[in-house]
Coordinates of C-alpha atoms in Angstrom, one line a residue:
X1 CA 0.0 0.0 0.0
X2 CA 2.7 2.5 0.7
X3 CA 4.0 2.2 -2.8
X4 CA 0.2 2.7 -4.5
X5 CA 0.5 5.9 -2.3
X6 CA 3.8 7.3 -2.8
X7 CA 2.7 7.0 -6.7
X8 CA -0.6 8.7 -6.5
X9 CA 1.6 11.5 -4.0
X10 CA 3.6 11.4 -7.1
X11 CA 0.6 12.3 -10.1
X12 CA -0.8 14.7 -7.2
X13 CA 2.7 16.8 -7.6
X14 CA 2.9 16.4 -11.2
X15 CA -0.9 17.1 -11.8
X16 CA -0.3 20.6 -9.2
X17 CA 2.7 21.9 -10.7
X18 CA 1.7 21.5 -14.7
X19 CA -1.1 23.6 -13.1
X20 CA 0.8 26.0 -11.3
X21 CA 4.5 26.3 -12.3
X22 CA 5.1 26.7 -8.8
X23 CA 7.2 23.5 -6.3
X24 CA 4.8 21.7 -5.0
X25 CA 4.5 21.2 -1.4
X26 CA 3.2 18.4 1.4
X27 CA 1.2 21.1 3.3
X28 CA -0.5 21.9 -0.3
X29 CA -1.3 18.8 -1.4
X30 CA -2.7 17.9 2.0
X31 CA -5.3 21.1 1.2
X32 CA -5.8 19.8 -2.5
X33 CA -5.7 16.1 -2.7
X34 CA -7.9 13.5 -0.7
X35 CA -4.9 11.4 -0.1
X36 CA -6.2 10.1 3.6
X37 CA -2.6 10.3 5.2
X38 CA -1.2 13.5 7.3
X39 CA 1.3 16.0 5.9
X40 CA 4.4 14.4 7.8
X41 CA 3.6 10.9 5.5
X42 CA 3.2 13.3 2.3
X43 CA 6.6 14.7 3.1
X44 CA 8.3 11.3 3.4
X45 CA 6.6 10.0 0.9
X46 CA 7.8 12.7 -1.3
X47 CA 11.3 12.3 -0.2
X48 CA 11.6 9.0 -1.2
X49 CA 10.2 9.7 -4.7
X50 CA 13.2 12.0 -4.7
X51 CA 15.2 9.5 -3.6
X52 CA 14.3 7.1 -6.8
X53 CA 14.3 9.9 -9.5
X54 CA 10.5 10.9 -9.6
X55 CA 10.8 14.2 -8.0
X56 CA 13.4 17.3 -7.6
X57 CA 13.9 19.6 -5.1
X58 CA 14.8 23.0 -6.5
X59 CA 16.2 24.7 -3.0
X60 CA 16.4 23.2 0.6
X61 CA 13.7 25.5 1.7
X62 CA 11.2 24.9 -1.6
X63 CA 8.5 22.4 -2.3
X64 CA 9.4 19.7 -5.4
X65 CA 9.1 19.6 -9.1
X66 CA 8.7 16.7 -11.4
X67 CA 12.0 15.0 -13.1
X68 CA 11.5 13.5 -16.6
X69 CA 11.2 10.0 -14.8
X70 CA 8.2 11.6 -12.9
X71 CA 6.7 12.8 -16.2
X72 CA 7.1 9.6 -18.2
X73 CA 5.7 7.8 -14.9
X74 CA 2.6 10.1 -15.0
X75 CA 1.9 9.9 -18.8
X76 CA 2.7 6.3 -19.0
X77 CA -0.3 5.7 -16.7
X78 CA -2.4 8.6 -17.5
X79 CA -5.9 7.0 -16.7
X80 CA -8.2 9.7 -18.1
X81 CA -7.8 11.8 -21.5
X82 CA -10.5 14.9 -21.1
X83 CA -12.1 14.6 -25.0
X84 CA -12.7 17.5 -26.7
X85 CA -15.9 19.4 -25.8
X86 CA -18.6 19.8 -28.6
X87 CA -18.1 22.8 -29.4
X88 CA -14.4 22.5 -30.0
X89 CA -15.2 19.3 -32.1
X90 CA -17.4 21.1 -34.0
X91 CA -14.7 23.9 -34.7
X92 CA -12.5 21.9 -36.0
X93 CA -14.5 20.0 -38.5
X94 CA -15.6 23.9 -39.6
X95 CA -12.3 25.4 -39.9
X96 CA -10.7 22.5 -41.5
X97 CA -13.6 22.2 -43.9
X98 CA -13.7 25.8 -45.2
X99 CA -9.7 24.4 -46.8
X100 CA -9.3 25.0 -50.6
X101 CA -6.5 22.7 -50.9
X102 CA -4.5 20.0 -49.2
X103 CA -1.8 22.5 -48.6
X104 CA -4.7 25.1 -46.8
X105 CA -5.6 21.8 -45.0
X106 CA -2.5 21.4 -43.3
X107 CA -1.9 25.4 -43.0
X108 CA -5.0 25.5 -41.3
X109 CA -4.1 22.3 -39.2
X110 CA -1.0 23.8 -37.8
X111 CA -2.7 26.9 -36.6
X112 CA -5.9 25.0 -35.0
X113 CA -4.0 22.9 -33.2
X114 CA -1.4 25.7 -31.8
X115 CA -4.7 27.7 -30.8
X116 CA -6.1 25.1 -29.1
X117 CA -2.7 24.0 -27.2
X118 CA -1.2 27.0 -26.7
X119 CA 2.0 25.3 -27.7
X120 CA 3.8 24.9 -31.2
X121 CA 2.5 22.8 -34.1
X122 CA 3.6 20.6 -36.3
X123 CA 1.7 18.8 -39.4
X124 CA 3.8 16.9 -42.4
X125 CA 2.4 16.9 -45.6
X126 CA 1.7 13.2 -47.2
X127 CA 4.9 11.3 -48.2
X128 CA 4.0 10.7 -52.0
X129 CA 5.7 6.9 -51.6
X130 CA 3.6 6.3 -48.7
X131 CA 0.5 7.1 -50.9
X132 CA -1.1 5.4 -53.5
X133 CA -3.2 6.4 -56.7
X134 CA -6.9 7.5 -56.8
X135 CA -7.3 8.7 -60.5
X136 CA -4.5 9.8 -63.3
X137 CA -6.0 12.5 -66.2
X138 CA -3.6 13.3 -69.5
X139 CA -3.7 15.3 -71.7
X140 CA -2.1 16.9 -74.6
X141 CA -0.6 20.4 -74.1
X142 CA 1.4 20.8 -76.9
X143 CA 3.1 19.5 -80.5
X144 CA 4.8 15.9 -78.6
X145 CA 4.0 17.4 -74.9
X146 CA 1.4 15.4 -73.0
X147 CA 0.6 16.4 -68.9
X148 CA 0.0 13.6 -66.2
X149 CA -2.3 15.0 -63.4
X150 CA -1.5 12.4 -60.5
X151 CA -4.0 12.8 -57.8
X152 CA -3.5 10.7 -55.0
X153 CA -5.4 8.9 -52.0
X154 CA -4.4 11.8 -49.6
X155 CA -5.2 14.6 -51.7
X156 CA -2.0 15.1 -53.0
X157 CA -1.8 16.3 -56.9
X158 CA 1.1 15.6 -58.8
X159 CA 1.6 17.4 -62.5
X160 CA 4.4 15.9 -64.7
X161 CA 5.3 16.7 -68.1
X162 CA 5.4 13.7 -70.8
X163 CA 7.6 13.9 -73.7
X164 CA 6.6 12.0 -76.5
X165 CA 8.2 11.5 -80.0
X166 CA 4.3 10.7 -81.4
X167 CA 0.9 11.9 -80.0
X168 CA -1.0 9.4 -79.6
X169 CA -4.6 9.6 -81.3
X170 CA -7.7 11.2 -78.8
X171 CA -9.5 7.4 -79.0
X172 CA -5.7 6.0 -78.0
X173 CA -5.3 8.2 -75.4
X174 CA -8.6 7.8 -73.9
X175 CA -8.4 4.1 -73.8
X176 CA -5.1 4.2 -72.5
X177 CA -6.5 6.4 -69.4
X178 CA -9.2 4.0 -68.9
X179 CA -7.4 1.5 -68.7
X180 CA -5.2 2.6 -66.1
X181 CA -7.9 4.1 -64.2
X182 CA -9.2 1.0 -64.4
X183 CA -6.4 -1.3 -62.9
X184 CA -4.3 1.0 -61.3
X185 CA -6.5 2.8 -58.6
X186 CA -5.6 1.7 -55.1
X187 CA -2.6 0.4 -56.1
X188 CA 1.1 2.3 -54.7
X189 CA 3.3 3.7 -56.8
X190 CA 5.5 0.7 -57.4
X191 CA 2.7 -1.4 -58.4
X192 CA 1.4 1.2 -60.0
X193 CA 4.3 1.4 -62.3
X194 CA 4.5 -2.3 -62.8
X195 CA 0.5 -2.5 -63.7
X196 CA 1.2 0.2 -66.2
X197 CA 3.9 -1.8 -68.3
X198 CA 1.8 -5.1 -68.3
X199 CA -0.5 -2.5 -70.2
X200 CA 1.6 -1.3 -72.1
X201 CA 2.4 -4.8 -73.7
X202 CA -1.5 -5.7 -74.6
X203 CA -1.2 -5.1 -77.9
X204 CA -1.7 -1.2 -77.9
X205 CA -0.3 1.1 -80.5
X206 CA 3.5 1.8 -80.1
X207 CA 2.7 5.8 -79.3
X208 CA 0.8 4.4 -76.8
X209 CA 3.4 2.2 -75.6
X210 CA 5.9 4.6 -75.4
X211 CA 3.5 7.2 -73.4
X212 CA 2.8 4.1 -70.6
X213 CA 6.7 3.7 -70.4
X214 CA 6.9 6.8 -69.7
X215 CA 4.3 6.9 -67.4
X216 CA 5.5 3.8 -65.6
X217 CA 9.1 6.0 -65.5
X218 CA 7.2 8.6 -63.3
X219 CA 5.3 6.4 -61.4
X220 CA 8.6 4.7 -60.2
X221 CA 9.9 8.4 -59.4
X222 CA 7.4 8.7 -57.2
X223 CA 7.6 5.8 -55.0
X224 CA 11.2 6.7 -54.6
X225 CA 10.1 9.7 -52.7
X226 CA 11.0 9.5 -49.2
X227 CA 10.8 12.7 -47.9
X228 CA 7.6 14.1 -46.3
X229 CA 8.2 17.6 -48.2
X230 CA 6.9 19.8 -45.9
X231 CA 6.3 21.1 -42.6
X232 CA 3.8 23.3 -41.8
X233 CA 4.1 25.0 -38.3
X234 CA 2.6 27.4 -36.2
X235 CA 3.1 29.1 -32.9
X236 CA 6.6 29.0 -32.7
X237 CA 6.1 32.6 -30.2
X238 CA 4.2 29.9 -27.7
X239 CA 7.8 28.6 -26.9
X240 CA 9.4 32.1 -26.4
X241 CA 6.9 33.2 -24.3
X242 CA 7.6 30.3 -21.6
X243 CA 9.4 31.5 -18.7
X244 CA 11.4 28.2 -18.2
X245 CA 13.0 28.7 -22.0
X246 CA 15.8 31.0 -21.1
X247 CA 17.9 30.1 -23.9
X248 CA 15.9 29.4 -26.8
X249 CA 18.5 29.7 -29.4
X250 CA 19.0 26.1 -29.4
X251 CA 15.4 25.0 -29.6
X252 CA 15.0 27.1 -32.4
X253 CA 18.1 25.9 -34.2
X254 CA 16.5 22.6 -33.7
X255 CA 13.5 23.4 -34.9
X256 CA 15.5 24.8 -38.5
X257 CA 16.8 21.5 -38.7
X258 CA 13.4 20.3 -40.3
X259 CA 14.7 16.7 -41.4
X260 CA 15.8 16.1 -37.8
X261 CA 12.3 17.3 -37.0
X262 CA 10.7 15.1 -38.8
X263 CA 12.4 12.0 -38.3
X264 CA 11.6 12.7 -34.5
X265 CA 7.8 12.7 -35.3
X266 CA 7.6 10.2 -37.7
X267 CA 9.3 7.3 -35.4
X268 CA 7.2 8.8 -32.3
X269 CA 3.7 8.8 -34.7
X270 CA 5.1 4.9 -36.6
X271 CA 5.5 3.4 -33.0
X272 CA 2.6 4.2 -31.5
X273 CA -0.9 1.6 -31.6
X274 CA -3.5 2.3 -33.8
X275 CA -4.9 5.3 -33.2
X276 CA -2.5 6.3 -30.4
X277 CA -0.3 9.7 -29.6
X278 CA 3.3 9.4 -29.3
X279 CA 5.3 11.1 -26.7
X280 CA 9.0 12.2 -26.2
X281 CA 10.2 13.7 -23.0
X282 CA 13.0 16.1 -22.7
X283 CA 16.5 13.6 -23.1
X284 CA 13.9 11.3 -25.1
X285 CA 13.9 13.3 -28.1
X286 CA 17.4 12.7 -29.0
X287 CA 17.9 16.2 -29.8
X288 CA 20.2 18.6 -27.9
X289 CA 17.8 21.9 -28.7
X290 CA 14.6 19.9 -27.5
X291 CA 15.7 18.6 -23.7
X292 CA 13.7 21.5 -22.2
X293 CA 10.2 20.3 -24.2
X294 CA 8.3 17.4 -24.7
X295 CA 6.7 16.1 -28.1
X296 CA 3.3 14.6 -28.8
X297 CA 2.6 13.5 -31.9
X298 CA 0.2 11.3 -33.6
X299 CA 0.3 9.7 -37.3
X300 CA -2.9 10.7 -39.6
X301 CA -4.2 9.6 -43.1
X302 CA -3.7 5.5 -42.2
X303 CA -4.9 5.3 -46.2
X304 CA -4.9 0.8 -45.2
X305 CA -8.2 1.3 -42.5
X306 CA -11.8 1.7 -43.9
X307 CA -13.2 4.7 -44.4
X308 CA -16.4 4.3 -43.1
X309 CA -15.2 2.1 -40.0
X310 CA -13.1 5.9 -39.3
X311 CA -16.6 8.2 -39.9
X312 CA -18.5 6.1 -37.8
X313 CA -15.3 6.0 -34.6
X314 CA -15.5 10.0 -35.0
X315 CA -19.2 10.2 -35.1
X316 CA -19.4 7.8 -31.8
X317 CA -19.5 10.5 -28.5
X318 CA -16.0 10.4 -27.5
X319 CA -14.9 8.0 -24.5
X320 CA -14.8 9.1 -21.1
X321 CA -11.5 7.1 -21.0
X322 CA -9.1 7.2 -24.0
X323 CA -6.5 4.5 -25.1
X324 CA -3.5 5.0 -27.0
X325 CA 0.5 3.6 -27.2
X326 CA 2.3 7.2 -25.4
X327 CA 6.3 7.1 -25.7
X328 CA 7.2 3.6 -23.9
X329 CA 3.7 3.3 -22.2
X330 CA 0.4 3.8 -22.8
X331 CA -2.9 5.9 -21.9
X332 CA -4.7 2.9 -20.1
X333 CA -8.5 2.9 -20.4
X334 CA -8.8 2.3 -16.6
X335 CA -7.6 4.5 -13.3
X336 CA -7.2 0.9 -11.8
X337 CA -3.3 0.9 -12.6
X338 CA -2.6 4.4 -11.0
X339 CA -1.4 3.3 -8.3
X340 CA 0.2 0.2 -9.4
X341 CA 3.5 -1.0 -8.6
X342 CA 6.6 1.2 -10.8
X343 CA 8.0 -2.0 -11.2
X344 CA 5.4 -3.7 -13.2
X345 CA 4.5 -0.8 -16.2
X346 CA 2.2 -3.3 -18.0
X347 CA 0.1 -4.4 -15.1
X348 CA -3.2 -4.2 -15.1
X349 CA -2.9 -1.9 -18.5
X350 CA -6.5 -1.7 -20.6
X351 CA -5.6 -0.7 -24.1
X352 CA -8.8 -0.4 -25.3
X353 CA -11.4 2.6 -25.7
X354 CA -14.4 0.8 -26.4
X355 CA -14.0 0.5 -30.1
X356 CA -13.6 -2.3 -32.5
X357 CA -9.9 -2.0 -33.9
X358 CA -9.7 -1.0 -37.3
X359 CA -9.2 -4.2 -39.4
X360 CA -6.2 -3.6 -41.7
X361 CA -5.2 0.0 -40.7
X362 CA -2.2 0.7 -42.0
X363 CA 0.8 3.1 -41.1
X364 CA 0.1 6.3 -40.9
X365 CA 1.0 8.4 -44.2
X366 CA 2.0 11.8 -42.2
X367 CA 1.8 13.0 -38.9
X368 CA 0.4 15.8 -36.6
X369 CA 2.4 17.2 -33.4
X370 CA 2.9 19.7 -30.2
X371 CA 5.6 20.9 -29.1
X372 CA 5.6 22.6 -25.6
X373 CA 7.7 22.8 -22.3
X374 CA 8.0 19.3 -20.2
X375 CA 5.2 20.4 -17.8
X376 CA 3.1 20.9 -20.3
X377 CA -1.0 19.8 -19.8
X378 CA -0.4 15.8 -20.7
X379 CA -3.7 15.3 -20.8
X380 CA -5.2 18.2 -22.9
X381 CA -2.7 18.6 -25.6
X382 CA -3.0 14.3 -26.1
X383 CA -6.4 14.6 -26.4
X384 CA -6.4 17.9 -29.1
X385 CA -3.5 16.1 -31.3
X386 CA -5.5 12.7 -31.3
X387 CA -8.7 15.0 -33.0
X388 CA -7.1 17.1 -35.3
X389 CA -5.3 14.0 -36.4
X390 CA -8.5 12.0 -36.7
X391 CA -10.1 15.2 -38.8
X392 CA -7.5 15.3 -41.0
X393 CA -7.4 11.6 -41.6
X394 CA -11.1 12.1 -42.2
X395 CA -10.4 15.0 -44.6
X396 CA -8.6 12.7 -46.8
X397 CA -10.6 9.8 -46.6
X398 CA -13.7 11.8 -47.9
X399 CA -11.5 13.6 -50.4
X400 CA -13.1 16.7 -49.0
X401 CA -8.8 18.3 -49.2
X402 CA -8.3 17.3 -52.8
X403 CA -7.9 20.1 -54.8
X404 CA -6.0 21.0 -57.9
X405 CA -3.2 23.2 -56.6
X406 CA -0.7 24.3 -59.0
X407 CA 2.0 24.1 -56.7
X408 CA 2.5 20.7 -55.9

C-alpha cells in the first residue's frame, strides 16, 4: 500500500505543478488532494520519490518539481484523457472544412492545433511513396508534350510533363487512361508502375506504348520519394513566451533542422498503436535543442483502414477514458493501474477505448504534433493532437482536401 500511495503522491505533484508552475509542497497537497494520510507521510513520501528519480527539489527551503522520470511515470499511466468538448469538435471540422487545398488543410491544421494548445505545431504533408493512386488525367498540351495529373489517396496532386516523339490519337489516349484508371487505382506507386507496363504490352499502339513507359518512369519516381516535403508550423512565439525557456536559441536551431524534426515525429507517430499519440520527453527526443520540451505526436491519413469504420469512430460520443500507445507506455482505459506498482508498467494496462480496432489500418502516411515545455497539460494537448489527427485523416478519406493546386 505504501507504494500505491507514494505514486498517487507522485501524479498529485505532477498534476499541481503543470497547473501551477510553482514547487509543490506536502502542506499543499494535503489542502488539495484527498490522499487520507497526514502531511508528515506526504513529506516522506515525497522524499523518497526524490530518492528514486521521480521528484526534484529545487532549494532546501522549496516544495518539489517533477524529473523526466516523474513525467514519463505520470503519462505512461495517465488514466483519463478529457475529450474535446462539442463545441471545439465542431470547430475543428468547420475550420478545417472551409480548406481550398491539401496545402490550406495542413496550413489550417498547424494553426488550429497551436490555438487550441497554446503550444507549437507541427503537421507533415503526405509522403508521395507512402500514398497510392486515386485517379490519373492526360492530356495533350502541346506538339509531342502530353501532362499527367496524378492525384492521389491523400489529396495530393502531382503534374508531370510527358515527352513524347508521337501523340498518340484522342481514342488511344482515352483508352489508355481508362485503362489505367481502371487497374491501377488503389494500387502504390510501385505497383502502380508495374501494372502500367503489363498495359503497355496488350497489344496497344507503339505511341501508346511509349506514353505508358513513360508513365511507368514517373510512377517509379514517385515511389522513390521518401521525404515528407513539408512542414507546416505554427506558434513557434508559444515557446518564447515560456518563462522556463531561457535560452531558446538552441530549440529554435533545432527546430531549423526540419529533417531532424521530422524524423523525431515520424518514429514517435510509426511506434505508436492504432490510433494512439506518441510522446518524447525532454532527453527522449534525442535532440540537444529539444531537452527542455516534450513532443506529442500522432500519425494521420492511415490510407490501409476503412473509411467508413473511421466516420463512424468520429461520429461515436467520445470516451470518457481514452486508449493510445504514449512514448514507452500507454494511456490505459482504466484509473485501476494508477497506483500500481513502478515496477510492473504493464500491469493491469486496458488498451482499449471501447472500439472495434480498425481491421487492416495501415501506417500512418503523415503525422500531426505539439511541441511545448515538459510540464506541459499531458492530458489536454494528447487529447487535441488525437482529433485534429483524426479530422485530418477524415479530410482525406472523404477527399473533401483534394484540390488541384498548382504548386504541388
Amino acid at each position: 500500500m505504501t507504494q500505491s500511495r507514494r505514486m498517487l503522491v507522485l501524479r498529485a505533484v505532477v498534476e499541481d505543478y503543470i497547473r501551477s508552475q510553482e514547487p509543490i509542497g506536502s502542506s499543499s497537497l494535503t489542502k488539495t488532494h484527498d490522499l487520507g494520510v497526514s502531511s508528515a507521510t506526504i513529506r516522506n513520501d515525497m522524499a523518497a520519490l526524490e530518492d528514486e528519480g521521480y521528484l526534484i527539489q529545487p532549494h532546501t527551503s522549496a516544495g518539489r518539481v517533477p524529473t523526466e522520470k516523474g513525467y514519463r511515470y505520470f503519462v505512461d499511466r495517465l488514466a483519463t484523457v478529457m475529450p474535446l468538448s462539442t463545441a471545439q469538435r465542431n470547430g475543428i471540422a468547420t475550420f478545417l472544412s472551409g480548406s481550398v487545398s491539401l496545402q490550406d488543410t495542413l496550413q489550417r491544421a498547424a494553426r488550429l492545433l497551436s490555438q487550441i494548445t497554446g503550444q507549437m505545431a507541427v503537421v507533415a504533408s503526405p509522403a508521395l511513396s507512402k500514398a497510392t493512386v486515386r485517379h490519373v488525367e492526360i492530356v495533350p498540351v502541346g506538339v509531342n508534350v502530353l501532362l499527367a495529373v496524378i492525384i492521389t489517396d491523400t489529396g495530393r496532386v502531382a503534374q508531370h510533363t510527358l515527352t513524347v516523339r508521337r501523340m498518340p490519337g484522342a481514342d488511344d489516349l482515352s483508352v489508355c487512361c481508362d485503362a489505367i484508371n481502371r487497374q491501377c487505382s488503389g494500387l502504390s506507386f510501385s505497383k502502380a508502375a508495374e501494372r502500367v507496363r503489363s498495359i503497355a504490352g496488350a497489344g496497344l499502339p507503339h505511341a501508346v506504348v511509349a506514353l505508358s513507359e513513360s508513365l511507368a518512369s514517373v510512377f517509379e519516381g514517385m515511389a522513390d520519394d521518401e521525404r515528407a516535403n513539408e512542414l507546416y508550423m505554427a506558434g513557434a512565439s508559444h515557446l518564447a513566451q515560456q518563462p522556463s525557456m531561457t535560452d531558446m536559441a538552441p530549440l529554435f536551431d533545432a527546430l531549423e533542422e526540419q529533417v531532424v524534426l521530422m524524423r523525431l515525429m515520424s518514429t514517435l507517430s510509426e511506434e505508436a498503436d492504432r490510433d494512439g499519440v506518441g510522446v518524447a520527453i525532454g532527453s527522449e527526443t534525442h535532440t540537444p535543442g529539444l531537452m527542455n520540451v516534450s513532443v506529442v505526436t500522432s500519425g494521420y491519413g492511415r490510407s490501409a483502414a476503412p473509411a467508413d469504420a473511421s466516420v463512424r469512430e468520429e461520429r461515436r460520443e467520445p470516451p470518457e477514458h481514452v486508449s493510445g500507445t504514449v512514448g514507452k507506455g500507454a494511456i490505459s482505459g482504466s484509473s485501476e493501474d494508477v497506483g500500481a506498482d513502478h515496477d510492473e508498467p504493464d500491469a493491469g494496462r486496458d488498451r482499449s477505448d471501447g472500439a472495434s480496432p480498425q481491421e487492416g489500418a495501415g501506417e500512418p502516411v503523415a503525422f500531426i504534433g505539439s511541441i511545448g515545455p515538459t510540464h506541459m497539460d499531458y492530458a489536454a494537448t494528447i487529447a487535441a493532437v488525437r482529433a485534429v489527427a483524426k479530422y485530418l485523416t477524415l479530410s482525406i478519406a472523404s477527399g473533401d482536401s483534394m484540390r488541384s493546386d498548382p504548386a504541388l
